[in-house]
Coordinates of C-alpha atoms in Angstrom, one line a residue:
Chain A
X1 CA 5.9 26.1 25.9
X2 CA 2.7 26.0 23.8
X3 CA 3.3 24.3 20.5
X4 CA 1.0 25.0 17.6
X5 CA -1.5 22.4 16.6
X6 CA 0.1 22.2 13.2
X7 CA 3.5 21.4 14.5
X8 CA 2.0 18.8 16.8
X9 CA 0.2 17.2 13.8
X10 CA 3.3 17.3 11.7
X11 CA 5.5 15.7 14.3
X12 CA 2.9 13.1 15.0
X13 CA 2.9 12.3 11.3
X14 CA 6.6 11.8 11.3
X15 CA 6.3 9.2 14.0
X16 CA 3.3 7.5 12.3
X17 CA 4.4 7.5 8.7
X18 CA 6.5 4.4 8.5
X19 CA 3.8 2.3 10.1
X20 CA 0.9 4.0 8.3
X21 CA 2.6 3.7 4.9
X22 CA 3.2 -0.1 5.3
X23 CA -0.3 -0.5 6.9
X24 CA -1.9 1.4 4.0
X25 CA -0.1 -0.4 1.2
X26 CA 0.0 -4.0 2.6
X27 CA -2.9 -4.2 5.0
X28 CA -5.6 -1.7 4.1
X29 CA -5.3 -1.4 0.3
X30 CA -5.2 -5.2 -0.2
X31 CA -8.8 -5.5 1.2
X32 CA -10.0 -3.2 -1.6
X33 CA -7.6 -4.6 -4.2
X34 CA -8.7 -8.1 -3.3
X35 CA -12.3 -7.1 -4.0
X36 CA -11.3 -5.8 -7.4
X37 CA -9.5 -9.1 -8.0
X38 CA -12.5 -11.1 -7.0
X39 CA -14.5 -9.4 -9.8
X40 CA -11.9 -10.6 -12.4
X41 CA -10.9 -13.8 -14.0
X42 CA -7.5 -14.9 -15.1
X43 CA -7.6 -15.7 -18.8
X44 CA -4.0 -16.8 -19.5
X45 CA -1.6 -18.6 -17.2
X46 CA 1.4 -16.6 -18.3
X47 CA 1.7 -13.1 -17.1
X48 CA -1.4 -13.5 -14.9
X49 CA -1.8 -9.8 -14.0
X50 CA -2.0 -8.6 -17.5
X51 CA -4.6 -11.1 -18.4
X52 CA -7.4 -10.3 -16.1
X53 CA -10.9 -9.9 -17.4
X54 CA -13.7 -8.2 -15.6
X55 CA -16.5 -10.7 -14.9
X56 CA -18.6 -9.0 -12.2
X57 CA -19.9 -11.2 -9.5
X58 CA -19.4 -14.4 -11.5
X59 CA -16.7 -15.7 -9.1
X60 CA -19.1 -15.3 -6.1
X61 CA -21.9 -17.0 -8.0
X62 CA -19.6 -19.8 -9.0
X63 CA -18.5 -20.2 -5.4
X64 CA -22.0 -20.7 -4.2
X65 CA -22.5 -23.4 -6.7
X66 CA -19.1 -25.0 -6.0
X67 CA -19.7 -28.2 -4.1
X68 CA -16.0 -28.4 -3.2
X69 CA -16.1 -25.0 -1.6
X70 CA -19.2 -25.9 0.4
X71 CA -17.3 -29.1 1.5
X72 CA -14.3 -27.0 2.5
X73 CA -16.4 -24.8 4.7
X74 CA -17.9 -27.9 6.3
X75 CA -14.4 -29.2 6.9
X76 CA -13.3 -25.8 8.4
X77 CA -16.3 -26.0 10.7
X78 CA -15.4 -29.5 11.6
X79 CA -11.8 -28.3 12.3
X80 CA -13.2 -25.6 14.5
X81 CA -15.6 -27.9 16.3
X82 CA -12.6 -30.1 17.2
X83 CA -10.0 -27.6 18.0
X84 CA -12.2 -25.3 20.2
X85 CA -13.2 -27.9 22.9
X86 CA -9.9 -29.8 22.7
X87 CA -7.8 -26.7 22.8
X88 CA -9.8 -25.2 25.7
X89 CA -9.9 -28.5 27.6
X90 CA -6.2 -29.2 27.3
X91 CA -5.1 -25.7 28.2
X92 CA -7.5 -25.5 31.1
X93 CA -6.3 -28.9 32.4
X94 CA -2.7 -27.9 32.2
X95 CA -3.3 -24.6 33.9
X96 CA -5.3 -26.2 36.7
X97 CA -2.5 -28.7 37.3
X98 CA 0.1 -26.0 37.3
X99 CA -1.9 -23.8 39.6
X100 CA -0.9 -25.9 42.6
X101 CA 2.3 -24.2 43.9
X102 CA 4.5 -27.1 43.1
X103 CA 8.2 -26.8 43.3
X104 CA 8.8 -27.8 39.6
X105 CA 5.8 -26.0 38.2
X106 CA 8.0 -23.5 36.3
X107 CA 9.8 -26.4 34.6
X108 CA 6.6 -27.9 33.5
X109 CA 5.3 -24.6 32.3
X110 CA 8.4 -24.2 30.1
X111 CA 7.9 -27.7 28.7
X112 CA 4.2 -27.1 27.8
X113 CA 4.8 -23.7 26.4
X114 CA 7.9 -24.6 24.3
X115 CA 6.0 -26.2 21.3
X116 CA 3.9 -23.0 20.9
X117 CA 6.9 -21.0 19.7
X118 CA 8.1 -23.7 17.3
X119 CA 7.5 -23.9 13.6
X120 CA 4.1 -25.6 12.8
X121 CA 5.5 -26.9 9.5
X122 CA 8.3 -28.7 11.3
X123 CA 5.9 -30.0 13.9
X124 CA 3.7 -31.3 11.1
X125 CA 6.6 -33.1 9.5
X126 CA 7.6 -34.8 12.7
X127 CA 4.0 -35.9 13.4
X128 CA 3.6 -37.2 9.9
X129 CA 6.5 -39.5 10.7
X130 CA 5.0 -40.5 14.0
X131 CA 1.6 -41.2 12.4
X132 CA 3.0 -43.3 9.5
X133 CA 1.4 -46.6 8.7
X134 CA 3.1 -49.9 9.5
X135 CA 6.2 -48.5 11.3
X136 CA 5.1 -45.2 12.7
X137 CA 5.8 -45.1 16.4
X138 CA 2.3 -44.3 17.4
X139 CA 0.9 -46.9 15.1
X140 CA 3.2 -49.4 16.8
X141 CA 2.2 -48.2 20.3
X142 CA -1.4 -48.9 19.3
X143 CA -0.4 -52.3 18.0
X144 CA 1.2 -53.3 21.2
X145 CA -2.1 -52.9 22.9
X146 CA -3.8 -54.8 20.2
X147 CA -5.3 -52.1 18.1
X148 CA -4.4 -52.7 14.4
X149 CA -6.9 -50.2 13.1
X150 CA -4.2 -47.8 12.0
X151 CA -1.6 -50.3 10.8
X152 CA -2.4 -50.2 7.1
X153 CA -3.1 -46.6 6.5
X154 CA -1.7 -44.8 9.5
X155 CA -3.6 -42.0 11.2
X156 CA -3.5 -39.6 8.4
X157 CA -4.5 -42.1 5.7
X158 CA -7.9 -42.9 7.1
X159 CA -10.7 -40.4 6.3
X160 CA -12.2 -40.9 9.7
X161 CA -9.1 -40.1 11.7
X162 CA -7.2 -37.7 9.4
X163 CA -8.8 -34.5 10.6
X164 CA -8.7 -35.4 14.3
X165 CA -5.1 -36.4 13.9
X166 CA -4.3 -33.0 12.3
X167 CA -6.2 -31.1 14.9
X168 CA -4.5 -32.9 17.8
X169 CA -1.1 -31.9 16.5
X170 CA -2.2 -28.3 16.6
X171 CA -3.8 -28.7 20.0
X172 CA -0.7 -30.1 21.6
X173 CA 1.5 -27.5 19.9
X174 CA -0.8 -24.6 21.0
X175 CA -1.9 -25.8 24.4
X176 CA 0.8 -23.8 26.1
X177 CA -0.7 -20.6 24.8
X178 CA -4.1 -21.2 26.4
X179 CA -2.4 -22.6 29.5
X180 CA -0.6 -19.3 30.1
X181 CA -3.8 -17.3 29.7
X182 CA -5.8 -19.6 32.0
X183 CA -2.9 -19.6 34.5
X184 CA -2.8 -15.8 34.6
X185 CA -6.6 -15.7 35.1
X186 CA -6.5 -18.4 37.8
X187 CA -3.9 -16.5 39.7
X188 CA -6.1 -13.4 39.5
X189 CA -8.9 -15.1 41.4
X190 CA -8.5 -14.0 45.0
X191 CA -8.0 -16.8 47.6
X192 CA -10.8 -15.2 49.7
X193 CA -13.4 -16.3 47.2
X194 CA -12.4 -19.9 47.6
X195 CA -12.1 -19.5 51.4
X196 CA -15.6 -18.1 51.6
X197 CA -16.9 -21.0 49.5
X198 CA -15.1 -23.5 51.8
X199 CA -16.7 -21.9 54.8
X200 CA -20.0 -22.5 53.1
X201 CA -19.0 -26.2 52.7
X202 CA -18.5 -26.2 48.9
X203 CA -16.9 -29.3 47.5
X204 CA -13.9 -29.4 45.1
X205 CA -16.3 -29.9 42.2
X206 CA -18.6 -27.1 43.2
X207 CA -15.6 -24.7 43.5
X208 CA -14.5 -25.6 40.0
X209 CA -17.9 -25.3 38.4
X210 CA -19.4 -22.5 40.4
X211 CA -16.3 -20.2 40.9
X212 CA -13.4 -21.1 38.7
X213 CA -15.0 -21.8 35.4
X214 CA -17.4 -18.8 35.5
X215 CA -14.5 -16.5 36.4
X216 CA -12.4 -17.8 33.5
X217 CA -15.2 -17.0 31.0
X218 CA -13.4 -14.1 29.3
X219 CA -10.4 -16.3 28.6
X220 CA -12.6 -19.1 27.4
X221 CA -14.4 -16.8 25.0
X222 CA -11.1 -15.6 23.7
X223 CA -10.0 -19.2 23.2
X224 CA -13.1 -19.8 21.1
X225 CA -12.0 -17.0 18.9
X226 CA -8.5 -18.3 18.7
X227 CA -9.8 -21.7 17.7
X228 CA -12.1 -20.3 15.0
X229 CA -9.4 -18.2 13.6
X230 CA -7.0 -21.2 13.6
X231 CA -9.6 -23.1 11.7
X232 CA -10.1 -20.3 9.2
X233 CA -6.3 -20.0 8.7
X234 CA -5.6 -23.7 8.8
X235 CA -3.2 -24.3 6.0
X236 CA 0.3 -25.1 7.1
X237 CA -0.6 -28.2 9.1
X238 CA -2.7 -29.5 6.2
X239 CA 0.0 -28.8 3.7
X240 CA 2.6 -30.5 5.9
X241 CA 0.6 -33.6 6.8
X242 CA -2.2 -34.5 4.4
X243 CA -2.3 -32.0 1.5
X244 CA -6.1 -32.0 1.9
X245 CA -6.6 -35.8 1.7
X246 CA -7.3 -38.6 2.1
X247 CA -10.2 -38.9 -0.2
X248 CA -13.8 -39.5 0.9
X249 CA -16.6 -40.4 -1.4
X250 CA -19.8 -38.5 -0.9
X251 CA -22.4 -39.7 -3.4
X252 CA -20.7 -39.5 -6.8
X253 CA -18.0 -37.2 -5.8
X254 CA -14.7 -37.5 -4.1
X255 CA -13.7 -35.0 -1.5
X256 CA -10.7 -34.5 0.8
X257 CA -11.1 -35.4 4.4
X258 CA -8.9 -32.4 5.5
X259 CA -9.8 -30.2 2.6
X260 CA -10.3 -27.0 4.7
X261 CA -11.0 -23.6 3.1
X262 CA -7.5 -22.4 3.7
X263 CA -6.1 -25.3 1.8
X264 CA -8.6 -24.8 -1.0
X265 CA -7.6 -21.2 -1.2
X266 CA -4.0 -22.0 -1.5
X267 CA -4.7 -24.7 -4.1
X268 CA -6.9 -22.3 -6.2
X269 CA -4.4 -19.5 -6.1
X270 CA -1.0 -21.0 -6.0
X271 CA -1.5 -24.3 -7.8
X272 CA -4.2 -23.3 -10.3
X273 CA -3.5 -19.6 -10.4
X274 CA -7.2 -18.7 -10.3
X275 CA -6.5 -15.4 -8.5
X276 CA -10.0 -13.9 -8.9
X277 CA -11.7 -17.1 -7.6
X278 CA -9.2 -17.2 -4.7
X279 CA -9.9 -13.6 -3.9
X280 CA -13.6 -14.2 -3.8
X281 CA -13.0 -17.1 -1.5
X282 CA -11.0 -15.0 0.9
X283 CA -13.8 -12.5 1.1
X284 CA -16.1 -15.3 2.4
X285 CA -13.4 -16.1 4.9
X286 CA -13.3 -12.4 5.9
X287 CA -17.1 -12.3 6.3
X288 CA -17.0 -15.3 8.6
X289 CA -14.1 -13.9 10.7
X290 CA -15.8 -10.6 11.1
X291 CA -19.1 -12.1 12.1
X292 CA -17.4 -14.3 14.7
X293 CA -15.5 -11.4 16.1
X294 CA -18.6 -9.3 16.4
X295 CA -20.5 -12.0 18.2
X296 CA -17.6 -12.4 20.5
X297 CA -17.4 -8.7 21.3
X298 CA -21.1 -8.9 22.2
X299 CA -20.6 -11.8 24.5
X300 CA -17.5 -10.5 26.1
X301 CA -18.7 -7.0 27.0
X302 CA -21.3 -7.2 29.6
X303 CA -19.8 -9.8 32.0
X304 CA -16.2 -8.7 32.2
X305 CA -16.7 -6.4 35.2
X306 CA -16.9 -8.5 38.3
Chain B
X1 CA 5.2 -26.9 50.3
X2 CA 7.5 -26.4 53.2
X3 CA 5.3 -24.1 55.2
X4 CA 5.9 -21.3 52.8
X5 CA 2.2 -21.1 52.2
X6 CA 0.3 -18.9 54.5
X7 CA -1.4 -20.8 57.2
X8 CA -4.8 -20.2 55.6
X9 CA -5.7 -23.9 55.2
X10 CA -5.2 -26.7 57.6
X11 CA -2.6 -29.2 56.6
X12 CA -4.5 -32.0 54.9
X13 CA -3.4 -35.6 55.5
X14 CA -3.6 -36.4 51.8
X15 CA -1.3 -33.6 50.9
X16 CA 1.7 -35.7 49.9
X17 CA -0.3 -38.1 48.0
X18 CA -2.0 -35.3 46.1
X19 CA 1.4 -33.8 45.2
X20 CA 2.6 -37.2 44.0
X21 CA -0.4 -37.6 41.8
X22 CA 0.0 -34.1 40.4
X23 CA 3.6 -34.8 39.5
X24 CA 2.6 -38.1 37.8
X25 CA -0.1 -36.4 35.8
X26 CA 2.1 -33.5 34.9
X27 CA 5.0 -35.8 33.8
X28 CA 2.6 -37.8 31.6
X29 CA 1.4 -34.6 30.0
X30 CA 5.0 -33.4 29.4
X31 CA 5.8 -36.7 27.8
X32 CA 2.9 -36.4 25.4
X33 CA 3.8 -32.8 24.5
X34 CA 7.5 -33.3 24.2
X35 CA 7.7 -36.8 22.9
X36 CA 7.5 -35.8 19.2
X37 CA 10.6 -33.6 19.6
X38 CA 12.5 -36.3 21.4
X39 CA 11.6 -38.8 18.8
X40 CA 12.6 -36.4 16.1
X41 CA 16.1 -35.9 17.6
X42 CA 16.5 -39.7 18.2
X43 CA 15.5 -40.4 14.6
X44 CA 17.9 -37.8 13.4
X45 CA 20.7 -39.7 15.2
X46 CA 19.8 -43.1 13.7
X47 CA 21.6 -44.7 10.8
X48 CA 19.8 -44.2 7.5
X49 CA 17.6 -47.2 6.8
X50 CA 17.0 -47.9 10.5
X51 CA 14.6 -44.9 11.1
X52 CA 11.7 -47.2 11.7
X53 CA 13.4 -49.3 14.3
X54 CA 11.2 -49.3 17.4
X55 CA 14.0 -48.5 19.8
X56 CA 13.9 -45.0 21.3
X57 CA 17.6 -44.7 21.6
X58 CA 19.6 -45.4 18.4
X59 CA 21.6 -48.6 18.4
X60 CA 24.5 -46.9 16.6
X61 CA 24.0 -43.2 17.0
X62 CA 25.5 -41.1 14.2
X63 CA 26.0 -37.4 13.5
X64 CA 26.2 -38.1 9.8
X65 CA 22.6 -37.0 9.1
X66 CA 23.1 -33.7 10.7
X67 CA 26.4 -33.2 8.8
X68 CA 24.8 -34.0 5.5
X69 CA 22.0 -31.5 6.1
X70 CA 24.6 -28.8 5.9
X71 CA 27.1 -30.2 3.5
X72 CA 25.0 -31.8 0.9
X73 CA 21.9 -29.7 1.0
X74 CA 21.4 -26.0 1.0
X75 CA 20.6 -25.5 4.7
X76 CA 23.5 -23.2 5.4
X77 CA 22.0 -20.8 2.8
X78 CA 18.5 -21.3 4.2
X79 CA 19.7 -20.4 7.6
X80 CA 21.3 -17.3 6.4
X81 CA 18.2 -16.3 4.5
X82 CA 15.9 -17.0 7.5
X83 CA 18.2 -15.0 9.7
X84 CA 18.3 -12.0 7.4
X85 CA 14.5 -12.1 7.0
X86 CA 13.6 -12.7 10.6
X87 CA 16.1 -10.2 12.1
X88 CA 15.4 -7.4 9.8
X89 CA 11.6 -8.0 10.0
X90 CA 11.7 -8.0 13.7
X91 CA 13.9 -5.0 13.9
X92 CA 11.9 -2.8 11.6
X93 CA 8.5 -4.0 12.7
X94 CA 9.4 -3.2 16.3
X95 CA 10.9 0.2 15.4
X96 CA 7.8 1.2 13.3
X97 CA 5.4 -0.1 15.9
X98 CA 7.2 1.7 18.7
X99 CA 7.3 5.0 16.8
X100 CA 3.6 4.8 15.9
X101 CA 2.8 3.7 19.5
X102 CA 4.6 6.8 20.7
X103 CA 2.4 9.0 18.6
X104 CA -0.8 7.3 19.7
X105 CA 0.2 7.4 23.4
X106 CA 1.6 10.9 23.7
X107 CA 0.7 13.1 20.7
X108 CA -2.5 14.8 19.6
X109 CA -3.4 14.8 16.0
X110 CA -6.5 14.8 13.9
X111 CA -8.5 11.7 13.6
X112 CA -6.3 10.0 16.2
X113 CA -9.1 7.8 17.8
X114 CA -10.5 6.9 14.4
X115 CA -7.2 5.9 12.8
X116 CA -6.4 3.8 15.9
X117 CA -9.8 2.1 15.7
X118 CA -9.3 1.3 12.0
X119 CA -5.9 -0.2 12.6
X120 CA -7.1 -2.3 15.5
X121 CA -10.1 -3.5 13.6
X122 CA -7.8 -4.9 11.0
X123 CA -6.8 -7.6 13.6
X124 CA -10.1 -9.3 12.8
X125 CA -9.0 -10.0 9.2
X126 CA -7.8 -13.6 8.9
X127 CA -4.2 -13.8 7.7
X128 CA -5.0 -15.9 4.7
X129 CA -7.2 -13.1 3.3
X130 CA -4.0 -11.1 2.6
X131 CA -2.2 -13.8 0.7
X132 CA -3.8 -13.2 -2.7
X133 CA -3.8 -9.4 -2.9
X134 CA -0.3 -9.0 -1.3
X135 CA 1.0 -11.5 -3.8
X136 CA -0.5 -9.4 -6.6
X137 CA 1.0 -6.2 -5.1
X138 CA 4.4 -7.8 -4.9
X139 CA 4.1 -8.8 -8.5
X140 CA 3.1 -5.4 -9.6
X141 CA 6.0 -3.9 -7.7
X142 CA 8.3 -6.4 -9.4
X143 CA 9.5 -7.6 -6.1
X144 CA 9.3 -11.3 -6.7
X145 CA 12.3 -13.2 -5.5
X146 CA 13.7 -10.5 -3.3
X147 CA 14.3 -10.1 0.4
X148 CA 12.1 -7.0 0.2
X149 CA 9.1 -9.1 -0.7
X150 CA 9.7 -11.4 2.2
X151 CA 10.2 -8.6 4.7
X152 CA 8.3 -5.4 3.8
X153 CA 4.7 -6.5 3.8
X154 CA 4.9 -7.5 7.4
X155 CA 6.5 -4.4 8.9
X156 CA 3.2 -2.9 10.1
X157 CA 2.6 -5.1 13.2
X158 CA -0.8 -4.1 14.5
X159 CA -0.6 -6.4 17.5
X160 CA 2.8 -4.8 18.4
X161 CA 1.4 -1.3 18.1
X162 CA -1.5 -2.3 20.4
X163 CA 0.9 -3.9 22.9
X164 CA 3.3 -1.0 23.0
X165 CA 0.6 1.7 23.1
X166 CA -1.1 0.0 26.0
X167 CA 2.2 0.0 27.9
X168 CA 3.2 3.5 27.0
X169 CA 0.0 4.9 28.3
X170 CA 1.0 3.7 31.7
X171 CA 4.1 5.8 31.7
X172 CA 3.5 8.9 33.9
X173 CA 2.8 12.0 31.9
X174 CA 4.8 14.0 34.3
X175 CA 8.0 12.3 33.2
X176 CA 7.3 13.4 29.6
X177 CA 6.4 16.9 30.7
X178 CA 9.5 17.3 32.8
X179 CA 11.7 16.3 29.8
X180 CA 9.9 18.7 27.6
X181 CA 10.5 21.6 30.0
X182 CA 14.1 20.7 29.9
X183 CA 13.9 21.2 26.2
X184 CA 13.8 17.7 24.9
X185 CA 12.2 17.2 21.5
X186 CA 10.0 14.3 20.6
X187 CA 12.8 12.1 19.3
X188 CA 14.7 12.7 22.5
X189 CA 11.7 11.9 24.6
X190 CA 11.1 8.8 22.5
X191 CA 14.7 7.6 22.5
X192 CA 15.8 8.5 26.0
X193 CA 12.7 8.1 28.1
X194 CA 9.9 6.1 26.5
X195 CA 11.8 3.3 24.7
X196 CA 14.1 2.6 27.7
X197 CA 11.0 2.4 30.0
X198 CA 9.2 0.2 27.6
X199 CA 12.2 -2.0 26.9
X200 CA 10.6 -5.2 28.3
X201 CA 7.7 -4.8 25.9
X202 CA 9.9 -3.8 23.1
X203 CA 12.0 -7.0 23.7
X204 CA 8.8 -9.0 23.8
X205 CA 7.7 -7.7 20.5
X206 CA 11.1 -8.2 18.9
X207 CA 11.2 -11.8 20.0
X208 CA 7.6 -12.5 18.9
X209 CA 8.1 -11.0 15.5
X210 CA 11.4 -12.8 15.1
X211 CA 9.7 -16.1 16.0
X212 CA 6.8 -15.4 13.6
X213 CA 9.1 -14.6 10.7
X214 CA 11.4 -17.5 11.4
X215 CA 8.4 -19.8 11.1
X216 CA 6.5 -18.0 8.4
X217 CA 6.0 -20.5 5.7
X218 CA 3.2 -19.7 3.3
X219 CA 4.3 -16.2 2.4
X220 CA 8.0 -17.1 1.9
X221 CA 6.9 -20.0 -0.3
X222 CA 4.8 -17.8 -2.5
X223 CA 7.2 -15.0 -3.1
X224 CA 10.3 -17.1 -3.8
X225 CA 11.0 -19.7 -6.4
X226 CA 14.8 -19.5 -6.4
X227 CA 16.6 -21.9 -4.1
X228 CA 19.2 -19.2 -3.2
X229 CA 16.3 -17.3 -1.4
X230 CA 14.6 -20.1 0.4
X231 CA 14.2 -19.7 4.1
X232 CA 14.5 -22.7 6.4
X233 CA 10.8 -23.8 6.3
X234 CA 10.6 -23.4 2.6
X235 CA 13.8 -25.3 2.1
X236 CA 12.5 -28.0 4.4
X237 CA 9.3 -28.3 2.4
X238 CA 11.2 -28.7 -0.9
X239 CA 13.5 -31.2 0.8
X240 CA 10.5 -33.1 2.0
X241 CA 9.0 -33.3 -1.5
X242 CA 12.2 -34.4 -3.1
X243 CA 13.4 -36.9 -0.5
X244 CA 10.2 -38.3 0.9
X245 CA 11.9 -41.5 2.0
X246 CA 15.0 -40.1 3.7
X247 CA 13.4 -40.0 7.2
X248 CA 16.6 -39.6 9.2
X249 CA 17.7 -36.7 7.1
X250 CA 14.3 -35.2 7.2
X251 CA 14.3 -35.4 11.0
X252 CA 17.8 -34.0 11.2
X253 CA 16.8 -31.1 9.0
X254 CA 13.7 -30.5 11.1
X255 CA 15.7 -30.7 14.3
X256 CA 18.3 -28.1 13.3
X257 CA 15.6 -25.8 12.0
X258 CA 14.0 -25.4 15.4
X259 CA 17.3 -24.9 17.3
X260 CA 17.5 -21.1 17.0
X261 CA 14.0 -20.5 18.4
X262 CA 14.4 -23.2 21.1
X263 CA 17.6 -21.6 22.3
X264 CA 16.1 -18.1 22.3
X265 CA 13.1 -19.5 24.1
X266 CA 15.1 -21.0 26.9
X267 CA 16.8 -17.8 27.7
X268 CA 14.0 -15.4 27.0
X269 CA 10.9 -17.4 28.0
X270 CA 9.5 -14.7 30.2
X271 CA 9.2 -12.2 27.3
X272 CA 7.3 -14.7 25.3
X273 CA 5.0 -15.4 28.2
X274 CA 4.5 -11.7 28.8
X275 CA 3.7 -11.2 25.1
X276 CA 0.9 -13.8 25.4
X277 CA -0.6 -12.6 28.6
X278 CA -0.4 -8.8 27.9
X279 CA -1.6 -9.1 24.3
X280 CA -4.5 -11.4 24.7
X281 CA -7.0 -9.9 27.1
X282 CA -6.5 -6.3 28.0
X283 CA -9.5 -4.2 28.5

């Protein structure tokens, strides 16, 4: 029955080849190709790919001097700073509520999870309508309780509330995802742990903070990553709802209150066709993503085995 | 509640009150999460011009908006395109991932661990990073405005490979060996033993990739500029730009665009949930 090593390798290759070819051409090679593009500049807007000029690291140097890029990183950080705690809080709350052996809990689980599988662009359009000034339903609801702060510009038209409004849409849409993870983790905590704590006279609050939350740590760390990645990839929601605005004046310059790096990247590449500059920008995104992932791996490793 | 719980805790007097409070809080949360969709549907049923009426239920409900979405605008075509793209992407991505997963789970070949590590490491790369170089590659290949461009770049699903390989490694080796002794070759082992056993995970992956491609917006926007190739989200974005004020129509178009995924979700929820729990944290 012994098969030669060569035959084994060949048959493995047959199974691997479709995946590996696509992976190579569309996932591995682009990382190198993107680096090449980042060292070039588009010199004519027609036939972009035949009009590239090698400029060395100029794009990267320009990026570091580009105030708008710095601003976009700041907005991305702001996005992450909002979505991480809000996402974790909402998911955990829903999971804790559902972890109560209620008769209808499956129905609620379905309700909370449904938006996660729906199209973010569509969800963005719907919320834009809800957030509208004057007649938007949420604006009206606020008016009925006497808050007219949003009446003139809506939620997305005010620099102070645009970003939180965008993030809340994504939090409500994605909460089901974190909820499922927290729920699975909660159900993995043996009842005996809580029983022992009860014997020791632990309160509801102590059980939550001393047992539940620490044991959910791996999920929480994962959720941090998910939030950071969502911030780095934030584009569709911004495109659907604010197109980077509304404008805020900082000193002499005007910036967009939701001008995240993902949107700037799209604008640079798709609207202004500055491929090289966009490629350089995406390398900065990559560097951030890899750094965050590595930090997470460090944090996740030691404590998982309990 | 009816005593089905083990008698580990004494029955608390506040039990019913607690249940009631839980239901109130859960219902409130469900309203917050689902209200936008309900509002969308109700608006889609309102007469044009009355979209901003504060009533939840339309005074004179109409199906006219839904009809116009299909008759006056190109949504029939967009649905067809989305279906072609999402079904073929899901099919091939699942097939390729399962083939590769088989090799990683059951075969020995040179550099196996290293190749796997490199593939998995690519999950760290943010999706937006790929947009520029993939677009450039598609241009060089002359694939702009083709279904190929919308489908092929996403056929190596790393997450799916990971998910399937994890599952396949739990299949007892003895099953595989027994089949081998009976003279089965790799394709027979793959097709008759491994895939049938991994079917729930295969289904999960198929549904997740279908859902991803149905909703994929940025990429389809970038590689197409012909209306005949628009997918539903791209068509919707063009519609939104051209008819900013037609709210009832916009909501009707939005509503119909999420129908396929919602229906699939209702019937196959557990696969989506398994995809999430199995994929996220597995060490």
